[in-house]
Short mmCIF file of C-alpha atoms in Angstrom, two decimals:
data_model
loop_
_atom_site.label_atom_id
_atom_site.label_comp_id
_atom_site.label_asym_id
_atom_site.label_seq_id
_atom_site.Cartn_x
_atom_site.Cartn_y
_atom_site.Cartn_z
CA MET K 393 0.00 0.00 0.00
CA GLU K 394 1.25 3.50 -0.88
CA LYS K 395 2.43 5.59 2.04
CA SER K 396 -0.10 8.31 1.37
CA GLU K 397 -2.89 5.73 1.24
CA GLN K 398 -1.83 4.50 4.65
CA LEU K 399 -1.98 8.07 5.92
CA TYR K 400 -5.38 8.51 4.30
CA ASP K 401 -6.70 5.48 6.17
CA ILE K 402 -5.61 6.96 9.49
CA LEU K 403 -7.04 10.38 8.67
CA LYS K 404 -10.30 8.85 7.44
CA LYS K 405 -10.70 6.84 10.61
CA PHE K 406 -9.99 9.97 12.66
CA ASP K 407 -12.54 11.88 10.62
CA ASP K 408 -15.20 9.21 11.08
CA ASN K 409 -14.64 9.40 14.83
CA ASN K 410 -14.58 13.23 15.12
CA VAL K 411 -10.87 13.34 15.94
CA LEU K 412 -9.55 14.90 12.74
CA ASP K 413 -10.97 18.38 13.39
CA LYS K 414 -9.23 18.47 16.77
CA VAL K 415 -5.71 17.86 15.51
CA ILE K 416 -3.19 19.54 13.22
CA LEU K 417 -1.02 17.31 11.09
CA VAL K 418 2.58 18.43 11.60
CA GLY K 419 6.01 17.12 10.65
CA SER K 420 7.28 16.08 7.27
CA TRP K 421 3.89 14.75 6.08
CA CYS K 422 3.00 18.40 5.54
CA MET K 423 5.30 18.26 2.50
CA ASP K 424 2.82 15.99 0.79
CA PHE K 425 0.12 18.62 1.24
CA TYR K 426 2.34 21.53 0.21
CA ARG K 427 3.29 19.67 -2.95
CA ARG K 428 -0.42 19.59 -3.80
CA ASP K 429 -1.44 23.01 -2.50
CA LEU K 430 1.37 25.33 -3.61
CA MET K 431 1.26 26.96 -7.04
CA GLU K 432 4.40 25.05 -8.06
CA ALA K 433 6.13 22.62 -5.75
CA ASN K 434 8.98 20.98 -7.63
CA LEU K 435 11.47 22.06 -4.99
CA VAL K 436 9.44 20.94 -1.98
CA PRO K 437 10.96 17.66 -0.73
CA SER K 438 8.86 14.53 -0.62
CA VAL K 439 8.05 12.66 2.55
CA VAL K 440 10.95 10.55 3.80
CA THR K 441 9.48 9.36 7.06
CA LYS K 442 6.72 7.13 8.24
CA ASP K 443 6.18 8.97 11.51
CA VAL K 444 2.84 10.71 11.61
CA ASP K 445 2.73 13.53 14.15
CA PHE K 446 -0.53 15.06 15.29
CA LEU K 447 -0.54 18.30 17.23
CA ILE K 448 -3.33 18.75 19.75
CA PRO K 449 -4.03 22.18 21.25
CA LYS K 450 -4.49 22.55 25.00
CA PRO K 451 -6.52 22.75 27.17
CA GLU K 452 -7.81 19.26 27.48
CA LYS K 453 -11.34 20.34 28.48
CA GLN K 454 -12.30 21.46 24.98
CA HIS K 455 -12.19 17.89 23.68
CA ALA K 456 -15.19 15.56 24.02
CA LYS K 457 -14.60 12.01 25.23
CA ILE K 458 -13.22 9.89 22.39
CA ASP K 459 -11.15 6.73 22.80
CA VAL K 460 -8.33 7.43 20.34
CA PRO K 461 -6.18 4.37 21.26
CA ALA K 462 -9.19 2.15 20.60
CA ILE K 463 -9.59 3.71 17.13
CA LEU K 464 -5.93 3.03 16.37
CA GLU K 465 -6.07 -0.49 17.79
CA GLU K 466 -9.06 -1.16 15.56
CA MET K 467 -6.71 -0.36 12.68
CA GLN K 468 -4.19 -2.93 14.02
CA PHE K 469 -1.90 -0.36 15.59
CA THR K 470 -0.13 -1.54 18.72
CA THR K 471 0.48 0.76 21.66
CA ARG K 472 4.08 1.28 22.73
CA HIS K 473 4.67 2.76 26.22
CA ASP K 474 7.85 4.59 26.98
CA LEU K 475 8.19 3.82 30.67
CA THR K 476 10.75 6.55 31.33
CA THR K 477 8.67 9.39 29.89
CA GLY K 478 5.16 7.97 30.09
CA LEU K 479 4.69 8.75 26.42
CA MET K 480 2.61 6.47 24.21
CA LYS K 481 3.29 5.77 20.54
CA TYR K 482 1.25 3.67 18.14
CA ASP K 483 2.96 1.38 15.63
CA LYS K 484 1.78 -0.54 12.62
CA GLY K 485 4.54 -1.99 10.46
CA ASP K 486 6.96 0.88 9.98
CA PHE K 487 4.25 3.50 10.54
CA THR K 488 4.30 5.31 13.89
CA VAL K 489 1.62 7.69 15.13
CA GLU K 490 2.60 10.20 17.80
CA PHE K 491 0.79 13.06 19.50
CA ILE K 492 2.38 16.32 20.50
CA THR K 493 1.19 19.47 22.20
CA THR K 494 2.41 22.86 23.36
CA THR K 495 5.15 23.20 25.93
CA GLY K 496 4.48 22.49 29.60
CA ARG K 497 6.03 21.45 32.87
CA ASN K 498 6.18 17.70 32.64
CA GLY K 499 7.24 16.91 29.10
CA VAL K 500 4.14 14.75 28.65
CA TYR K 501 0.55 15.98 28.83
CA PRO K 502 -2.37 13.60 29.34
CA PHE K 503 -5.42 14.30 27.20
CA LYS K 504 -7.67 12.16 29.39
CA ASN K 505 -10.78 12.73 27.26
CA LEU K 506 -8.94 11.40 24.23
CA GLY K 507 -7.20 8.63 26.16
CA ILE K 508 -3.75 9.63 24.98
CA ASN K 509 -0.54 11.28 26.16
CA ALA K 510 1.08 13.97 24.08
CA GLN K 511 4.68 15.06 24.12
CA GLU K 512 5.05 18.68 25.17
CA LEU K 513 7.24 20.59 22.75
CA ALA K 514 8.31 24.21 22.57
CA TYR K 515 7.10 26.64 19.90
CA MET K 516 4.12 24.50 18.89
CA ASN K 517 1.93 27.60 19.21
CA ILE K 518 3.30 28.68 15.85
CA PRO K 519 1.57 25.92 13.85
CA ILE K 520 -1.51 26.16 16.09
CA SER K 521 -1.96 29.86 15.36
CA ASN K 522 -1.00 29.58 11.71
CA SER K 523 -2.72 26.59 10.19
CA TYR K 524 -5.01 26.17 7.21
CA GLU K 525 -7.44 23.56 6.00
CA SER K 526 -6.13 21.44 3.17
CA LYS K 527 -8.04 18.91 1.12
CA PHE K 528 -6.95 15.31 0.91
CA LYS K 529 -9.43 13.42 -1.25
CA ASP K 530 -12.74 13.82 0.61
CA LEU K 531 -11.09 14.93 3.87
CA THR K 532 -10.30 18.34 5.30
CA VAL K 533 -7.03 18.29 7.20
CA LYS K 534 -5.56 21.10 9.26
CA ILE K 535 -1.86 21.68 8.56
CA PRO K 536 0.53 24.54 9.34
CA GLU K 537 0.81 27.34 6.79
CA PRO K 538 4.05 26.73 4.85
CA GLU K 539 5.40 30.09 6.09
CA ALA K 540 4.80 28.97 9.68
CA PHE K 541 6.38 25.60 8.91
CA VAL K 542 9.54 27.33 7.63
CA LEU K 543 9.91 29.67 10.59
CA HIS K 544 9.07 26.98 13.12
CA LYS K 545 11.72 24.65 11.68
CA LEU K 546 14.25 27.47 11.75
CA ILE K 547 13.55 28.18 15.42
CA VAL K 548 13.76 24.55 16.52
CA ALA K 549 16.78 23.67 14.37
CA GLY K 550 19.03 24.22 17.39
CA LEU K 551 16.91 21.91 19.56
CA ARG K 552 17.19 18.96 17.19
CA LYS K 553 19.59 16.39 18.61
CA ASP K 554 19.35 14.12 15.62
CA GLU K 555 21.58 15.71 12.99
CA ALA K 556 19.99 13.80 10.10
CA LYS K 557 16.54 15.06 11.09
CA ARG K 558 17.85 18.60 11.38
CA GLU K 559 19.39 18.40 7.92
CA LYS K 560 16.14 17.05 6.54
CA ASP K 561 14.21 19.92 8.15
CA LEU K 562 16.61 22.51 6.78
CA ALA K 563 16.52 20.97 3.30
CA ALA K 564 12.74 21.32 3.43
CA VAL K 565 13.07 24.95 4.58
CA LYS K 566 15.44 25.77 1.73
CA GLY K 567 13.25 24.02 -0.83
CA ILE K 568 10.08 25.80 0.27
CA VAL K 569 11.76 29.23 0.42
CA GLN K 570 13.33 28.76 -3.01
CA GLN K 571 9.98 27.66 -4.39
CA PHE K 572 8.32 30.78 -2.96
CA GLU K 573 10.92 32.96 -4.60
CA ILE K 574 10.51 31.33 -8.00
CA SER K 575 6.79 30.82 -8.24
CA ASP K 576 4.99 32.75 -5.51
CA PRO K 577 7.04 35.68 -4.12
CA LYS K 578 4.01 37.09 -2.25
CA ARG K 579 4.48 34.25 0.19
CA LEU K 580 7.87 35.71 1.10
CA ASP K 581 6.09 38.90 2.19
CA LYS K 582 3.72 36.79 4.28
CA LEU K 583 6.69 34.96 5.76
CA ASN K 584 8.30 38.27 6.66
CA GLU K 585 5.04 39.50 8.22
CA LEU K 586 4.84 36.41 10.40
CA TYR K 587 8.51 36.76 11.36
CA GLN K 588 7.94 40.39 12.37
CA SER K 589 5.08 39.30 14.65
CA PHE K 590 7.42 37.02 16.65
CA PRO K 591 9.02 38.00 19.97
CA PRO K 592 12.65 39.27 19.72
CA LYS K 593 14.09 36.03 21.16
CA TRP K 594 12.43 33.92 18.50
CA LYS K 595 13.64 36.29 15.79
CA SER K 596 17.12 36.09 17.22
CA LYS K 597 17.03 32.27 17.11
CA ILE K 598 15.88 32.39 13.49
CA ASN K 599 18.64 34.85 12.59
CA THR K 600 21.27 32.70 14.27
CA HIS K 601 20.15 29.56 12.47
CA LEU K 602 19.88 31.32 9.11
CA GLU K 603 23.48 32.35 9.51
CA GLU K 604 24.68 29.07 10.99
CA TYR K 605 23.12 26.92 8.28
CA ASN K 606 23.76 29.40 5.49
CA ILE K 607 20.14 29.91 4.51
CA GLU K 608 19.02 33.08 2.81
CA ILE K 609 15.41 34.18 2.89
CA PRO K 610 14.83 37.01 0.43
CA LYS K 611 12.70 39.88 1.72
CA LEU K 612 13.18 38.84 5.34
CA VAL K 613 13.94 42.01 7.24
CA ALA K 614 16.16 40.66 9.97
CA ALA K 615 15.70 42.18 13.37
CA THR K 616 18.83 43.68 14.84
CA GLN K 617 17.96 43.18 18.44
CA ASN K 618 21.10 44.65 19.90
CA ALA K 619 21.80 47.34 17.34
CA PRO K 620 22.67 50.78 18.64
CA GLN K 621 19.75 53.10 19.16
CA LYS K 622 21.20 55.86 16.98
CA ARG K 623 19.39 56.62 13.77
CA LYS K 624 20.21 58.51 10.67
CA ARG K 625 18.56 61.82 10.11
CA LEU K 626 16.53 62.16 6.96
CA GLU K 627 17.54 65.45 5.40
CA SER K 628 15.63 65.66 2.17
CA ILE K 629 13.31 63.84 -0.17
CA GLY K 630 13.36 64.61 -3.83
CA TYR K 631 12.53 63.31 -7.24
CA ASP K 632 15.11 62.77 -9.94
CA LYS K 633 13.12 63.36 -13.12
CA ARG K 634 15.89 62.13 -15.41
CA ASN K 635 16.17 58.71 -13.78
CA GLU K 636 12.58 58.63 -12.50
CA VAL K 637 13.56 57.85 -8.93
CA GLU K 638 12.62 59.17 -5.52
CA THR K 639 15.70 60.21 -3.59
CA PHE K 640 16.28 60.19 0.16
CA VAL K 641 19.33 61.85 1.66
CA PHE K 642 20.37 61.02 5.20
CA ASP K 643 22.91 62.92 7.34
CA LYS K 644 23.78 65.34 4.59
CA GLY K 645 27.21 66.91 4.83
CA THR K 646 28.46 64.40 7.42
CA PRO K 647 30.89 61.53 6.82
CA ASN K 648 27.86 59.21 7.05
CA GLU K 649 25.90 60.86 4.29
CA THR K 650 23.76 58.17 2.70
CA PHE K 651 21.68 58.42 -0.38
CA LEU K 652 18.79 56.13 -1.34
CA GLU K 653 17.11 56.04 -4.71
CA LYS K 654 13.74 54.36 -4.91
CA ASP K 655 11.64 53.44 -7.90
CA GLU K 656 9.02 50.85 -8.66
CA TYR K 657 11.69 48.13 -9.11
CA GLY K 658 13.51 48.62 -5.83
CA THR K 659 15.91 50.85 -4.00
CA ALA K 660 19.58 51.58 -4.63
CA ALA K 661 21.83 52.97 -1.90
CA TYR K 662 25.04 54.97 -1.92
CA ILE K 663 27.32 56.28 0.78
CA ILE K 664 29.07 59.54 0.02
CA ASN K 665 32.80 58.97 0.39
CA GLU K 666 35.52 61.34 1.64
CA LYS K 667 35.99 62.75 -1.86
CA GLY K 668 32.31 63.63 -2.01
CA LYS K 669 31.65 60.88 -4.52
CA LYS K 670 28.96 58.24 -4.26
CA ASP K 671 30.10 54.74 -3.31
CA TYR K 672 27.51 52.30 -4.56
CA LEU K 673 26.25 50.13 -1.70
CA GLY K 674 23.90 47.93 -3.68
CA HIS K 675 20.22 47.64 -4.31
CA GLU K 676 17.32 45.63 -2.93
CA ASP K 677 13.87 44.76 -4.19
CA THR K 678 12.17 46.84 -1.52
CA PHE K 679 12.91 50.05 0.32
CA GLN K 680 12.62 48.15 3.59
CA GLU K 681 15.32 45.66 2.58
CA MET K 682 17.60 48.47 1.50
CA ILE K 683 17.16 50.13 4.87
CA LYS K 684 18.30 46.85 6.39
CA VAL K 685 21.44 46.78 4.24
CA VAL K 686 22.22 50.39 5.06
CA ALA K 687 21.64 49.66 8.72
CA GLU K 688 24.06 46.74 8.63
CA ARG K 689 26.76 48.56 6.71
CA ALA K 690 26.49 52.00 8.22
CA ASN K 691 25.41 50.60 11.57
CA LYS K 692 23.17 53.56 12.10
CA ILE K 693 19.58 52.93 11.12
CA GLU K 694 17.58 50.72 13.43
CA ILE K 695 15.25 48.34 11.68
CA SER K 696 12.43 49.47 13.94
CA ASP K 697 13.02 52.94 12.55
CA VAL K 698 11.65 51.81 9.23
CA HIS K 699 8.18 52.32 10.63
CA GLU K 700 9.16 55.69 12.05
CA LEU K 701 10.62 56.64 8.73
CA LYS K 702 7.39 55.61 7.12
CA SER K 703 5.42 58.02 9.27
CA ASP K 704 8.12 60.70 9.04
CA ILE K 705 8.16 60.82 5.30
CA ASN K 706 4.72 59.45 4.60
CA LEU K 707 6.13 56.83 2.32
CA SER K 708 4.34 53.64 1.52
CA LEU K 709 6.90 50.88 2.05
CA MET C 480 9.04 -3.20 -1.38
CA SER C 481 11.89 -2.42 1.03
CA ILE C 482 11.97 0.76 3.07
CA ILE C 483 14.81 2.02 0.84
CA ASP C 484 12.72 1.54 -2.30
CA ASP C 485 9.72 3.02 -0.58
CA VAL C 486 11.40 6.12 0.82
CA ILE C 487 14.61 6.83 -1.09
CA LEU C 488 13.46 5.95 -4.60
CA PRO C 489 10.63 8.55 -4.74
CA GLU C 490 13.06 11.12 -3.32
CA TYR C 491 15.59 10.17 -6.01
CA TYR C 492 13.04 10.80 -8.78
CA ARG C 493 11.87 13.99 -7.09
CA LEU C 494 15.45 15.26 -6.98
CA ILE C 495 15.89 14.55 -10.69
CA ASP C 496 12.67 16.49 -11.40
CA SER C 497 13.72 19.36 -9.11
CA ILE C 498 17.15 19.63 -10.74
CA LYS C 499 15.59 19.72 -14.20
CA TYR C 500 13.04 22.30 -13.04
CA LEU C 501 15.69 24.49 -11.46
CA GLU C 502 18.01 24.25 -14.47
CA GLU C 503 15.15 25.40 -16.70
CA LYS C 504 14.32 28.30 -14.37
CA ILE C 505 17.98 29.33 -14.12
CA SER C 506 18.31 29.46 -17.89
CA ASP C 507 15.62 32.20 -17.92
CA PHE C 508 17.89 34.49 -15.89
CA PRO C 509 20.95 36.38 -17.15
CA LYS C 510 24.30 34.87 -16.24
CA GLY C 511 27.47 36.67 -15.23
CA ALA C 512 28.51 39.24 -12.69
CA VAL C 513 28.08 42.98 -12.53
CA ARG C 514 30.94 45.42 -12.59
CA ASN C 515 30.62 48.96 -11.34
CA LYS C 516 32.44 51.71 -13.26
CA GLN C 517 32.62 55.24 -11.94
CA ILE C 518 32.72 57.90 -14.62
CA LYS C 519 32.64 61.57 -13.62
CA GLY C 520 31.25 60.70 -10.19
CA ARG C 521 28.42 58.60 -11.54
CA ASP C 522 28.16 54.83 -11.30
CA TYR C 523 27.53 52.68 -14.32
CA ILE C 524 26.78 48.98 -14.33
CA TYR C 525 28.24 46.46 -16.77
CA LEU C 526 27.37 42.80 -17.01
CA THR C 527 30.43 40.61 -17.44
CA TYR C 528 29.79 37.09 -18.66
CA ARG C 529 31.50 34.22 -20.40
CA ASP C 530 30.58 33.34 -23.95
CA GLY C 531 32.45 30.17 -24.82
CA LYS C 532 36.09 30.96 -24.18
CA LYS C 533 35.60 34.72 -24.38
CA VAL C 534 34.73 37.00 -21.49
CA LYS C 535 32.31 39.66 -22.66
CA SER C 536 31.06 42.83 -21.07
CA ARG C 537 27.69 44.44 -21.73
CA TYR C 538 26.64 47.93 -20.68
CA ILE C 539 23.47 47.87 -18.59
CA GLY C 540 22.98 51.47 -17.54
CA SER C 541 23.48 53.92 -14.74
CA ALA C 542 23.55 52.22 -11.33
CA SER C 543 20.23 53.78 -10.40
CA SER C 544 18.49 53.01 -13.68
CA LYS C 545 15.61 50.56 -13.79
CA LYS C 546 17.59 48.26 -16.05
CA ALA C 547 20.46 48.04 -13.59
CA VAL C 548 18.15 47.43 -10.63
CA VAL C 549 16.29 44.68 -12.46
CA MET C 550 19.56 43.12 -13.65
CA LEU C 551 21.03 43.08 -10.16
CA SER C 552 17.88 41.58 -8.71
CA GLN C 553 17.81 38.87 -11.38
CA LEU C 554 21.47 37.99 -10.87
CA LYS C 555 20.87 37.69 -7.16
CA LYS C 556 17.95 35.33 -7.75
CA ARG C 557 20.02 33.30 -10.20
CA ASN C 558 22.83 32.95 -7.67
CA ARG C 559 20.42 31.73 -5.02
CA MET C 560 18.98 29.18 -7.44
CA GLN C 561 22.44 28.01 -8.39
CA ASP C 562 23.30 27.44 -4.73
CA GLN C 563 20.14 25.41 -4.33
CA LEU C 564 20.96 23.45 -7.49
CA LYS C 565 24.37 22.54 -6.11
CA GLU C 566 22.76 21.25 -2.93
CA LEU C 567 20.21 19.20 -4.81
CA LYS C 568 22.98 17.61 -6.87
CA VAL C 569 24.81 16.62 -3.68
CA GLN C 570 21.57 15.12 -2.33
CA LEU C 571 21.07 13.20 -5.59
CA LYS C 572 24.58 11.81 -5.32
CA ASP C 573 23.83 10.65 -1.76
CA CYS C 574 20.58 9.04 -2.91
CA LYS C 575 22.40 7.20 -5.68
CA LYS C 576 24.90 5.86 -3.15
CA VAL C 577 22.12 4.52 -0.92
CA LEU C 578 20.26 2.98 -3.85
CA GLY C 579 23.41 1.33 -5.17
CA GLY C 580 22.85 -0.21 -8.57
CA LYS C 581 19.05 0.05 -8.43
CA VAL C 582 18.91 3.18 -10.58
#
């Protein structure tokens, strides 16, 4: 039997017993759904595991009484108890079903109404808050938004003890991001939006792992948590008719004079050198990204200032 | 069907598809590197690329022109895709090793 057919059988049984709407399918099985749901998905890896992970939101009270182990046993799954952790897993051949939930005190959380124990893991709120309903034949399955999947994997990359699993996660991250860039760049904006909504510590973890594992996410405006609070002073805004660009001059007449040129294709930046000539810094697709580059190079503009700049100069970023 | 056939083989075929897909996408983008020339205080962008054994240079425009911005953005995308392509080829090689003579 095909792997995905085996998964379908489990999902169908869960659906028939009102379990499916209570869980979010997480882990590498999501790839199977992304490969169907994304505009193009040639770069999204295929499933290379037979572990099926279901995420169950807390609290326990919200779930009606359903005997989940009995449903699985009916499908010839056998229950495996881990005596050291108290965690239960369900095996059938090389298929393993596991339940996970949001972080807690004990590492394992009993969902008494469902008759199961779920492993408590950090950062599982990300897929809970950012999931969507995907179709699988006649079933509706909740899975994390691909943007949430990417950021979640980047945060937890450092927690993965199994190097092979970490590499697999990161390969999936790279594939999805590359696919977004090629076929659906709007998703990169969505990814950036989600990233911006995260607490500084999460952003910092993502930044560290992006650097450590040499992953580049275009359009991601990295937070510079510990950057100095100084900011550049916007001196003038103009319009260069000849080149059809908006111009922004910062710290005019100082050694840090910076010059940005913005048009519908992106923004170019220059730093005025000691001889009064423009040193080309580069260009980015968006004004926001360019601000980031200038901030990194000139070490002056805080990323958070982008929003201030926006209100200062009434510029739509 | 063994677990290797079941898991690695589909990944092997997916990698072949992905590599083909990426190679096609990459060919839509300009190849080469940009060179910045400063003439009378203004910056001008040139695209330097290899054509057979010859290295050629093509004028793109002033550094702030639309053409230059688009060119730089496309080269950046191409570079990212090429990095990804390299990684996929390494993964394919690993898959082949695991599959032995089966493919």
